[in-house]
Amino acid sequence: MSSAFNTTASAAPAPQPARAPLKPLDQALAELMARAAPLPGTEAVSTFDADGRVLAQELVSSLDVPAHDNSAMDGYALRAADWAEGAVLPVSQRIPAGSTGHALAAGTAARIFTGAPVPTGADAVVMQEDCEAVETGVRIKTQPRPGQSIRRRGEDVAAGAVVLRRGERLTPASLGLAASIGFDTLQVAPRVRVALFSTGDELVMPGEVAPADMKPGAIYNSNRFFLRALLLRLGCTVTDLGIVPDRLDATVAALKEASEQHDLILTSGGVSVGEEDHIKPAVQALGELVLWQMAIKPGKPFAYGKVGGSHFIGLPGNPVSSFVTFLVLVRPFLLRLQSASEVAVQPIGVPAHFDWPKADKRREFLRVKRDAAGGLELFNNQGSGVLTSAVWGDGFVDNPAGVAIARGDTVQFIPFSALMA
């Protein structure tokens, strides 16, 4: 008995497989983007409905905007050289917007309204607040300058100019610009069809169980709510497949179903290396998987692969980790699938109004908020499960690995407003 015990105790432990080094974020992102082939085809949509879509054509203007020299003010058009202090100019015509006047007679003024064509012969417009209407005409109280308050033909858009380029993501302003040159429909890239589901027996949907009745260990599924919202903001169509049980057969079945009619399968949870994390073997059973243990914090577990003809991306289950990895990795991937020419958000140098003395060996995304003094405040709990930090904050500090931060240092700030537009 004693001999057997001693033999067991002194036996060498079984060798453990060496862990792959954590992949730097820039390398992981480059590999991911290399697989993001733009989706084929285009779609014609009303200009009214194209906000957020990616333009699939170049818009060339067939006209000048404005189409003629026009008044920027309600007031009076005249020759600047005809002005004399105290003099009254007779009003020879009235030109409202939408009508065309006639050539301006020397020594006269034209009553004119915003947007109306400036008559031939006039070289200035004086706003009505600087004019005094009298019985015999109008007295101009300030000396006009040639070109004053006149919007020149083509100063906004010249005929033949490329106004919007293929690959631009359309904004409210660009929709107005497209309309100003006569486009009522636009050719855009197709929407990305995304299947979304979560894994985890601990997850409960809000509304299904009252807070007082939650079982020990159960949590409400928050990730599906913000992931769906982020996908919709990026112009995707979303199929919500719910919560998949922590079983390999259920995970395989969900992935197989999702791959049949979607361009991307996006999951949260189940991408780590625990016994209940079934995403990796399920994807490998159906296709191929590249699993990146990335050197970022939060968000180390991240998976990319293919299931049938669909892309697969698995995000971490912790909400802040899922939130960060979506914005940093999934967002540019989705934009590239839509042929967007610009997928990156450029950080802004902003002073830190906090200390972060313990440098981490991973690249960190710290939740911060601009303060009244123009610097950044740090949320006091940077845990990967503290979603409050993403609500309180208005952006990330992208902090390189191994770098401590002292108050007053310039850090790289990425606003949420740019990432979620």
Coordinates of C-alpha atoms in Angstrom, one line a residue:
M1 CA 0.0 0.0 0.0
S2 CA 2.7 2.4 1.0
S3 CA 4.9 1.5 -1.9
A4 CA 2.1 2.0 -4.4
F5 CA 1.3 5.4 -2.8
N6 CA 4.9 6.5 -3.0
T7 CA 5.1 5.5 -6.6
T8 CA 2.0 7.4 -7.6
A9 CA 3.1 10.5 -5.7
S10 CA 6.5 10.6 -7.3
A11 CA 5.3 10.0 -10.9
A12 CA 6.1 12.8 -13.4
P13 CA 3.0 14.8 -14.4
A14 CA 1.6 14.2 -17.8
P15 CA 3.0 16.7 -20.3
Q16 CA 0.7 19.6 -21.2
P17 CA 0.5 21.0 -24.7
A18 CA 2.2 24.3 -25.2
R19 CA -0.1 27.2 -25.4
A20 CA 0.0 29.2 -28.6
P21 CA 1.1 32.8 -28.0
L22 CA -1.6 35.4 -28.0
K23 CA -2.0 37.0 -31.4
P24 CA -1.5 40.8 -31.6
L25 CA -4.7 42.6 -32.5
D26 CA -3.3 44.2 -35.6
Q27 CA -2.2 40.8 -37.0
A28 CA -5.6 39.2 -36.2
L29 CA -7.4 42.1 -37.8
A30 CA -5.3 41.9 -40.9
E31 CA -6.0 38.2 -41.2
L32 CA -9.7 38.7 -40.7
M33 CA -10.0 41.5 -43.2
A34 CA -8.1 39.4 -45.8
R35 CA -11.1 37.0 -45.7
A36 CA -13.7 39.7 -46.0
A37 CA -14.4 39.5 -49.7
P38 CA -17.2 42.0 -50.6
L39 CA -20.6 40.5 -51.2
P40 CA -21.6 40.3 -54.9
G41 CA -24.4 42.3 -56.5
T42 CA -26.0 45.7 -55.9
E43 CA -29.4 46.9 -54.9
A44 CA -31.4 50.0 -56.0
V45 CA -33.0 51.9 -53.2
S46 CA -34.8 55.2 -52.8
T47 CA -32.5 58.0 -51.8
F48 CA -34.9 58.5 -48.9
D49 CA -34.1 55.0 -47.6
A50 CA -30.3 54.9 -48.2
D51 CA -29.0 56.3 -44.9
G52 CA -26.1 54.1 -43.7
R53 CA -25.8 52.1 -46.9
V54 CA -22.6 51.8 -48.9
L55 CA -22.7 53.4 -52.3
A56 CA -22.1 51.1 -55.2
Q57 CA -21.8 53.7 -58.0
E58 CA -20.1 57.0 -58.5
L59 CA -22.5 59.9 -58.6
V60 CA -21.6 62.4 -61.3
S61 CA -23.4 65.7 -61.5
S62 CA -25.1 66.7 -64.7
L63 CA -25.7 70.3 -63.6
D64 CA -24.1 73.1 -61.7
V65 CA -25.3 73.6 -58.1
P66 CA -26.5 76.3 -57.7
A67 CA -27.6 76.5 -61.3
H68 CA -27.2 80.3 -61.4
D69 CA -25.8 83.2 -59.4
N70 CA -28.4 83.7 -56.7
S71 CA -29.1 85.8 -53.6
A72 CA -28.0 84.6 -50.2
M73 CA -30.3 87.1 -48.5
D74 CA -33.6 88.8 -48.6
G75 CA -32.7 92.3 -49.7
Y76 CA -31.8 94.4 -52.7
A77 CA -29.6 93.7 -55.7
L78 CA -27.7 96.6 -57.2
R79 CA -24.5 97.7 -58.8
A80 CA -22.0 98.5 -56.1
A81 CA -20.7 101.4 -58.1
D82 CA -24.2 103.0 -58.0
W83 CA -24.2 103.4 -54.3
A84 CA -23.8 106.9 -52.7
E85 CA -24.2 107.7 -49.0
G86 CA -27.8 108.8 -48.4
A87 CA -28.9 108.3 -52.0
V88 CA -32.1 106.6 -52.9
L89 CA -32.2 104.1 -55.7
P90 CA -35.5 103.5 -57.5
V91 CA -36.7 99.8 -57.3
S92 CA -37.1 98.7 -60.9
Q93 CA -38.3 95.0 -60.3
R94 CA -39.2 92.4 -57.7
I95 CA -37.6 88.9 -58.0
P96 CA -38.9 86.2 -55.7
A97 CA -37.3 82.7 -55.6
G98 CA -38.4 80.6 -58.5
S99 CA -38.7 83.4 -60.9
T100 CA -36.2 85.2 -63.2
G101 CA -35.8 88.9 -63.4
H102 CA -34.6 91.1 -66.3
A103 CA -31.3 93.0 -66.7
L104 CA -30.9 95.6 -64.0
A105 CA -31.0 99.2 -65.3
A106 CA -28.2 101.4 -64.2
G107 CA -28.9 103.4 -61.2
T108 CA -31.7 101.2 -59.9
A109 CA -32.1 98.3 -57.4
A110 CA -34.1 95.1 -57.5
R111 CA -36.1 93.8 -54.6
I112 CA -34.8 90.2 -54.3
F113 CA -35.4 87.2 -52.1
T114 CA -33.2 84.3 -50.9
G115 CA -32.4 81.9 -53.7
A116 CA -33.7 84.1 -56.5
P117 CA -31.4 84.6 -59.6
V118 CA -29.3 87.7 -59.4
P119 CA -30.2 89.9 -62.4
T120 CA -27.7 90.6 -65.1
G121 CA -25.9 93.9 -64.3
A122 CA -26.1 93.5 -60.5
D123 CA -23.0 92.7 -58.6
A124 CA -24.0 92.9 -55.0
V125 CA -27.0 92.1 -52.7
V126 CA -27.5 94.1 -49.5
M127 CA -29.7 92.4 -46.8
Q128 CA -32.9 94.1 -46.0
E129 CA -31.9 95.0 -42.5
D130 CA -29.3 97.3 -44.0
C131 CA -31.8 99.0 -46.3
E132 CA -34.6 101.5 -45.8
A133 CA -37.6 101.4 -48.1
V134 CA -38.9 104.9 -48.9
E135 CA -41.7 106.2 -51.1
T136 CA -39.3 106.8 -54.1
G137 CA -37.3 103.6 -53.8
V138 CA -34.7 102.3 -51.3
R139 CA -31.9 103.9 -49.3
I140 CA -28.9 101.5 -48.8
K141 CA -27.4 102.4 -45.4
T142 CA -24.1 100.5 -45.8
Q143 CA -21.7 100.6 -48.7
P144 CA -21.9 97.3 -50.6
R145 CA -18.9 95.4 -51.9
P146 CA -18.9 93.6 -55.3
G147 CA -19.9 90.0 -54.8
Q148 CA -21.5 90.6 -51.5
S149 CA -24.2 88.0 -50.5
I150 CA -24.2 86.4 -53.9
R151 CA -23.9 82.6 -54.2
R152 CA -22.1 81.9 -57.4
R153 CA -23.2 79.3 -60.0
G154 CA -21.5 75.9 -59.4
E155 CA -19.9 77.0 -56.2
D156 CA -21.3 73.9 -54.4
V157 CA -21.1 71.4 -57.3
A158 CA -19.8 71.8 -60.9
A159 CA -21.3 70.0 -63.7
G160 CA -19.3 66.8 -64.5
A161 CA -17.9 66.6 -61.0
V162 CA -17.9 63.3 -59.1
V163 CA -19.9 64.2 -56.0
L164 CA -20.0 60.9 -54.1
R165 CA -17.7 57.9 -54.8
R166 CA -18.3 54.2 -54.8
G167 CA -17.6 52.7 -51.4
E168 CA -18.7 55.8 -49.4
R169 CA -21.1 55.1 -46.5
L170 CA -24.1 57.3 -47.0
T171 CA -25.0 59.9 -44.4
P172 CA -27.9 62.3 -44.1
A173 CA -25.8 65.1 -45.6
S174 CA -24.7 62.9 -48.6
L175 CA -28.4 61.9 -49.2
G176 CA -29.2 65.6 -49.5
L177 CA -26.3 66.1 -51.8
A178 CA -27.4 63.2 -54.0
A179 CA -30.9 64.7 -54.2
S180 CA -29.5 68.1 -55.0
I181 CA -28.1 66.7 -58.3
G182 CA -31.3 64.8 -59.2
F183 CA -30.8 61.3 -57.9
D184 CA -34.0 59.8 -56.5
T185 CA -32.6 56.3 -56.4
L186 CA -29.1 55.0 -55.6
Q187 CA -27.2 51.7 -56.3
V188 CA -25.9 50.4 -53.0
A189 CA -24.1 47.3 -51.7
P190 CA -26.4 44.5 -50.5
R191 CA -27.1 44.2 -46.8
V192 CA -25.2 41.6 -44.9
R193 CA -27.5 38.8 -43.7
V194 CA -26.5 37.9 -40.1
A195 CA -27.6 35.1 -37.9
L196 CA -27.2 35.9 -34.3
F197 CA -27.4 33.6 -31.3
S198 CA -26.0 33.2 -27.8
T199 CA -24.8 30.1 -26.0
G200 CA -25.1 29.4 -22.3
D201 CA -27.5 27.5 -20.0
E202 CA -27.2 30.3 -17.5
L203 CA -28.8 32.8 -19.9
V204 CA -32.4 34.0 -19.4
M205 CA -34.3 36.5 -21.6
P206 CA -35.7 39.6 -19.9
G207 CA -39.4 39.2 -19.5
E208 CA -39.4 35.4 -19.3
V209 CA -38.4 35.3 -15.6
A210 CA -38.9 38.0 -13.0
P211 CA -35.8 39.2 -11.2
A212 CA -37.1 37.8 -7.9
D213 CA -37.5 34.3 -9.5
M214 CA -34.0 34.1 -11.1
K215 CA -32.3 30.8 -10.2
P216 CA -28.8 31.0 -8.6
G217 CA -26.2 31.5 -11.3
A218 CA -28.7 32.7 -13.9
I219 CA -28.2 36.0 -15.7
Y220 CA -30.2 38.0 -18.2
N221 CA -28.9 37.9 -21.8
S222 CA -27.7 41.5 -22.4
N223 CA -25.3 40.7 -25.3
R224 CA -28.1 39.9 -27.8
F225 CA -29.6 43.3 -27.3
F226 CA -26.6 45.4 -28.0
L227 CA -25.2 43.1 -30.7
R228 CA -28.5 43.3 -32.6
A229 CA -28.6 47.0 -32.3
L230 CA -25.0 47.4 -33.5
L231 CA -25.7 45.1 -36.5
L232 CA -28.8 47.1 -37.5
R233 CA -26.8 50.4 -37.3
L234 CA -24.3 48.8 -39.8
G235 CA -27.1 48.1 -42.3
C236 CA -27.4 44.4 -41.7
T237 CA -30.5 42.2 -41.7
V238 CA -30.6 40.2 -38.5
T239 CA -32.1 36.8 -37.8
D240 CA -32.2 36.2 -34.1
L241 CA -31.9 32.5 -33.3
G242 CA -32.1 32.9 -29.6
I243 CA -30.2 31.0 -26.9
V244 CA -28.6 27.7 -27.8
P245 CA -28.1 25.2 -25.0
D246 CA -24.6 24.2 -23.8
R247 CA -24.6 21.0 -25.8
L248 CA -22.4 20.1 -28.8
D249 CA -25.3 18.6 -30.8
A250 CA -27.5 21.7 -30.3
T251 CA -24.6 24.0 -31.3
V252 CA -23.9 22.0 -34.4
A253 CA -27.6 22.1 -35.4
A254 CA -27.8 25.9 -34.8
L255 CA -24.7 26.6 -36.9
K256 CA -25.8 24.3 -39.7
E257 CA -29.3 26.0 -39.9
A258 CA -27.8 29.4 -39.8
S259 CA -25.3 28.7 -42.5
E260 CA -27.9 28.0 -45.1
Q261 CA -29.2 31.5 -45.7
H262 CA -26.8 33.9 -44.0
D263 CA -23.5 35.6 -44.9
L264 CA -22.3 35.7 -41.3
I265 CA -23.0 33.8 -38.2
L266 CA -22.3 35.8 -35.1
T267 CA -22.4 34.2 -31.6
S268 CA -21.5 35.3 -28.1
G269 CA -20.2 32.9 -25.5
G270 CA -18.8 29.4 -25.8
V271 CA -15.5 30.4 -27.5
S272 CA -13.2 29.8 -24.6
V273 CA -11.6 26.4 -23.7
G274 CA -13.8 25.1 -21.0
E275 CA -15.7 21.8 -21.1
E276 CA -19.0 23.6 -21.8
D277 CA -17.6 25.7 -24.6
H278 CA -18.8 23.9 -27.7
I279 CA -18.3 26.5 -30.4
K280 CA -14.8 25.4 -31.5
P281 CA -15.6 21.7 -32.0
A282 CA -19.0 22.5 -33.6
V283 CA -17.5 24.8 -36.2
Q284 CA -14.6 22.4 -36.9
A285 CA -17.2 19.6 -37.4
L286 CA -19.0 21.7 -40.1
G287 CA -16.2 23.7 -41.7
E288 CA -12.9 25.3 -40.7
L289 CA -12.0 27.4 -37.7
V290 CA -9.2 29.9 -36.9
L291 CA -9.3 30.5 -33.2
W292 CA -7.5 33.7 -32.1
Q293 CA -6.5 34.1 -28.5
M294 CA -5.8 37.7 -29.0
A295 CA -3.6 39.9 -26.9
I296 CA -6.2 42.5 -26.0
K297 CA -8.0 43.3 -22.8
P298 CA -11.0 42.9 -22.5
G299 CA -11.8 40.4 -25.3
K300 CA -9.1 37.7 -25.5
P301 CA -11.4 34.8 -26.7
F302 CA -12.3 35.4 -30.3
A303 CA -13.0 32.9 -33.1
Y304 CA -13.3 33.2 -36.9
G305 CA -14.1 30.4 -39.3
K306 CA -16.4 29.3 -42.1
V307 CA -19.5 27.1 -41.9
G308 CA -20.5 26.1 -45.4
G309 CA -20.6 29.4 -47.4
S310 CA -21.1 31.5 -44.3
H311 CA -18.5 33.4 -42.3
F312 CA -18.5 32.6 -38.6
I313 CA -17.4 34.9 -35.8
G314 CA -17.6 33.9 -32.2
L315 CA -17.4 36.7 -29.5
P316 CA -16.6 36.3 -25.8
G317 CA -19.5 35.9 -23.4
N318 CA -18.5 38.7 -21.0
P319 CA -20.6 41.7 -22.1
V320 CA -17.8 44.3 -22.3
S321 CA -15.5 41.8 -24.0
S322 CA -18.2 41.2 -26.6
F323 CA -18.9 44.9 -27.0
V324 CA -15.2 45.7 -27.5
T325 CA -14.4 42.9 -29.9
F326 CA -17.5 43.8 -32.0
L327 CA -16.5 47.4 -32.4
V328 CA -12.8 46.7 -33.0
L329 CA -13.1 43.6 -35.2
V330 CA -16.6 42.8 -36.4
R331 CA -17.5 46.4 -37.4
P332 CA -14.7 46.8 -40.0
F333 CA -15.3 43.2 -41.2
L334 CA -19.0 44.0 -41.9
L335 CA -18.1 47.3 -43.7
R336 CA -15.6 45.5 -45.9
L337 CA -18.3 42.9 -46.8
Q338 CA -20.3 45.9 -48.0
S339 CA -17.4 47.2 -50.1
A340 CA -16.9 50.3 -47.9
S341 CA -13.7 52.1 -48.8
E342 CA -13.2 53.4 -45.2
V343 CA -13.5 50.9 -42.4
A344 CA -11.1 52.3 -39.8
V345 CA -11.7 55.0 -37.2
Q346 CA -8.8 57.2 -36.5
P347 CA -8.0 57.9 -32.8
I348 CA -7.7 61.4 -31.4
G349 CA -4.9 62.5 -29.1
V350 CA -6.4 63.7 -25.8
P351 CA -4.9 64.3 -22.4
A352 CA -5.5 61.7 -19.7
H353 CA -7.0 63.1 -16.5
F354 CA -6.2 59.9 -14.7
D355 CA -3.4 57.6 -13.7
W356 CA -3.1 54.0 -15.0
P357 CA 0.1 52.9 -13.3
K358 CA -0.1 49.1 -13.9
A359 CA 0.9 48.4 -17.5
D360 CA -0.7 45.2 -18.9
K361 CA 1.1 42.9 -21.2
R362 CA -2.0 43.0 -23.5
R363 CA -3.3 45.9 -25.5
E364 CA -6.1 47.6 -23.5
F365 CA -9.3 49.3 -24.4
L366 CA -10.2 51.5 -21.4
R367 CA -13.6 53.0 -21.1
V368 CA -13.4 56.8 -20.6
K369 CA -15.4 60.0 -20.8
R370 CA -14.5 63.5 -22.0
D371 CA -14.7 66.0 -19.1
A372 CA -15.4 69.7 -19.0
A373 CA -11.7 70.5 -19.1
G374 CA -11.2 68.7 -22.4
G375 CA -9.5 65.6 -21.0
L376 CA -10.5 62.1 -20.3
E377 CA -11.9 60.5 -17.1
L378 CA -11.5 56.8 -16.4
F379 CA -14.4 54.6 -15.3
N380 CA -13.5 53.2 -11.9
N381 CA -14.1 49.5 -12.7
Q382 CA -12.6 48.3 -16.0
G383 CA -13.9 44.7 -15.5
S384 CA -15.0 42.8 -18.6
G385 CA -18.4 42.2 -17.0
V386 CA -19.2 45.8 -16.1
L387 CA -21.4 47.0 -18.9
T388 CA -22.1 50.2 -17.0
S389 CA -18.7 51.4 -18.1
A390 CA -19.8 51.4 -21.8
V391 CA -22.9 53.4 -20.9
W392 CA -21.1 55.9 -18.7
G393 CA -18.3 56.3 -21.1
D394 CA -18.2 58.0 -24.5
G395 CA -15.3 56.1 -25.9
F396 CA -12.2 54.0 -25.5
V397 CA -8.5 54.7 -24.8
D398 CA -6.6 52.4 -27.1
N399 CA -3.6 51.8 -24.9
P400 CA -0.6 49.8 -26.2
A401 CA 0.7 46.7 -24.3
G402 CA 3.2 47.5 -21.6
V403 CA 2.4 51.2 -21.4
A404 CA 1.4 52.9 -18.1
I405 CA -0.5 56.2 -18.2
A406 CA 0.2 59.2 -16.0
R407 CA -2.1 62.1 -15.6
G408 CA -1.4 64.6 -18.4
D409 CA -0.1 62.0 -20.9
T410 CA -1.6 62.2 -24.4
V411 CA -3.5 59.0 -25.1
Q412 CA -5.3 57.7 -28.1
F413 CA -9.0 58.2 -27.8
I414 CA -11.6 56.5 -30.0
P415 CA -15.1 58.0 -29.6
F416 CA -18.1 55.7 -29.5
S417 CA -19.9 58.2 -31.8
A418 CA -17.5 57.3 -34.6
L419 CA -17.7 53.6 -34.0
M420 CA -21.5 53.4 -33.8
A421 CA -22.4 55.8 -36.6

